[in-house]
mmCIF file of C-alpha atoms in Angstrom:
data_model
loop_
_atom_site.group_PDB
_atom_site.id
_atom_site.type_symbol
_atom_site.label_atom_id
_atom_site.label_comp_id
_atom_site.label_asym_id
_atom_site.label_seq_id
_atom_site.Cartn_x
_atom_site.Cartn_y
_atom_site.Cartn_z
ATOM 1 C CA MET L 80 -77.681 46.560 -2.037
ATOM 2 C CA SER L 81 -79.531 49.203 -4.066
ATOM 3 C CA LEU L 82 -82.327 46.808 -4.952
ATOM 4 C CA SER L 83 -83.120 46.166 -1.257
ATOM 5 C CA ILE L 84 -83.004 49.966 -0.637
ATOM 6 C CA ILE L 85 -85.378 50.619 -3.488
ATOM 7 C CA TYR L 86 -87.748 47.909 -2.207
ATOM 8 C CA GLU L 87 -87.690 49.433 1.266
ATOM 9 C CA LEU L 88 -88.395 52.900 -0.118
ATOM 10 C CA ARG L 89 -91.330 51.545 -2.156
ATOM 11 C CA ALA L 90 -92.604 49.678 0.883
ATOM 12 C CA ASN L 91 -92.691 53.002 2.762
ATOM 13 C CA ASP L 92 -94.753 54.662 -0.042
ATOM 14 C CA ILE L 93 -92.010 56.892 -1.372
ATOM 15 C CA PRO L 94 -93.018 57.906 -4.927
ATOM 16 C CA GLU L 95 -90.887 56.572 -7.801
ATOM 17 C CA GLU L 96 -89.789 60.078 -8.853
ATOM 18 C CA HIS L 97 -88.402 60.725 -5.357
ATOM 19 C CA ILE L 98 -86.746 57.252 -5.273
ATOM 20 C CA ASP L 99 -85.028 58.108 -8.557
ATOM 21 C CA LEU L 100 -83.954 61.499 -7.242
ATOM 22 C CA ILE L 101 -82.553 59.996 -4.002
ATOM 23 C CA MET L 102 -80.753 57.184 -5.716
ATOM 24 C CA ASP L 103 -79.208 59.608 -8.228
ATOM 25 C CA LYS L 104 -77.979 61.943 -5.421
ATOM 26 C CA VAL L 105 -76.441 59.143 -3.316
ATOM 27 C CA LYS L 106 -75.112 56.870 -6.125
ATOM 28 C CA ASN L 107 -71.438 57.602 -5.283
ATOM 29 C CA ARG L 108 -71.950 57.643 -1.505
ATOM 30 C CA LEU L 109 -74.551 54.977 -0.969
ATOM 31 C CA THR L 110 -75.125 54.625 2.824
ATOM 32 C CA GLU L 111 -78.204 54.393 4.930
ATOM 33 C CA GLU L 112 -77.348 57.673 6.585
ATOM 34 C CA ASN L 113 -77.105 59.507 3.262
ATOM 35 C CA ILE L 114 -80.403 58.032 2.047
ATOM 36 C CA ASP L 115 -82.124 59.165 5.263
ATOM 37 C CA LYS L 116 -80.615 62.662 4.847
ATOM 38 C CA GLU L 117 -82.148 62.875 1.387
ATOM 39 C CA LEU L 118 -85.478 61.547 2.665
ATOM 40 C CA VAL L 119 -85.584 64.207 5.395
ATOM 41 C CA ALA L 120 -84.662 66.873 2.857
ATOM 42 C CA LEU L 121 -87.692 65.831 0.813
ATOM 43 C CA GLY L 122 -89.926 65.932 3.861
ATOM 44 C CA TYR L 123 -90.121 62.264 4.742
ATOM 45 C CA GLN L 124 -89.269 60.447 7.964
ATOM 46 C CA LYS L 125 -86.028 58.455 8.214
ATOM 47 C CA ILE L 126 -86.397 54.854 7.260
ATOM 48 C CA PHE L 127 -82.917 53.296 7.670
ATOM 49 C CA THR L 128 -81.430 54.906 10.749
ATOM 50 C CA VAL L 129 -82.575 55.717 14.257
ATOM 51 C CA ASP L 130 -81.639 58.735 16.391
ATOM 52 C CA TYR L 131 -81.873 57.470 19.923
ATOM 53 C CA ASP L 132 -81.376 60.979 21.201
ATOM 54 C CA ASP L 133 -84.775 61.912 19.723
ATOM 55 C CA TYR L 134 -86.534 59.474 21.956
ATOM 56 C CA ASP L 135 -88.097 60.765 25.173
ATOM 57 C CA TYR L 136 -87.464 58.080 27.790
ATOM 58 C CA ASP L 137 -89.493 58.173 31.033
ATOM 59 C CA TYR L 138 -87.177 56.635 33.537
ATOM 60 C CA ASP L 139 -89.773 57.049 36.310
ATOM 61 C CA ASP L 140 -91.761 54.138 34.848
ATOM 62 C CA LEU L 141 -88.931 51.656 35.206
ATOM 63 C CA ASP L 142 -89.473 49.144 38.042
ATOM 64 C CA TYR L 143 -86.265 48.250 39.826
ATOM 65 C CA SER L 144 -88.031 46.862 42.884
ATOM 66 C CA PRO L 145 -86.809 43.591 44.398
ATOM 67 C CA HIS L 146 -90.235 41.954 43.786
ATOM 68 C CA ARG L 147 -89.897 41.750 40.048
ATOM 69 C CA LYS L 148 -90.105 38.417 38.268
ATOM 70 C CA GLY L 149 -87.224 36.040 38.959
ATOM 71 C CA HIS L 150 -86.313 37.547 42.304
ATOM 72 C CA TYR L 151 -86.241 35.070 45.166
ATOM 73 C CA GLU L 152 -87.312 36.296 48.562
ATOM 74 C CA GLU L 153 -88.506 34.323 51.558
ATOM 75 C CA ASP L 154 -91.849 35.306 53.074
ATOM 76 C CA ASP L 155 -91.664 36.462 56.677
ATOM 77 C CA GLU L 156 -94.531 34.818 58.581
#
């Protein structure tokens, strides 16, 4: 598992010295959440986890009208 984590950190342009620091800190508690905590502590964005609460959803843009694709309605002529 750690090889894929290191690959992902490198792919996201995390410097080798920070990768070594992160892997050393989480070696006994290797989880995606812990790695992301260490990334944030070093000033990087999370890579492995997503906080859906951080997203700003605009529910006004959602179209729940009956004329959406796949809805059958006879035309009144």
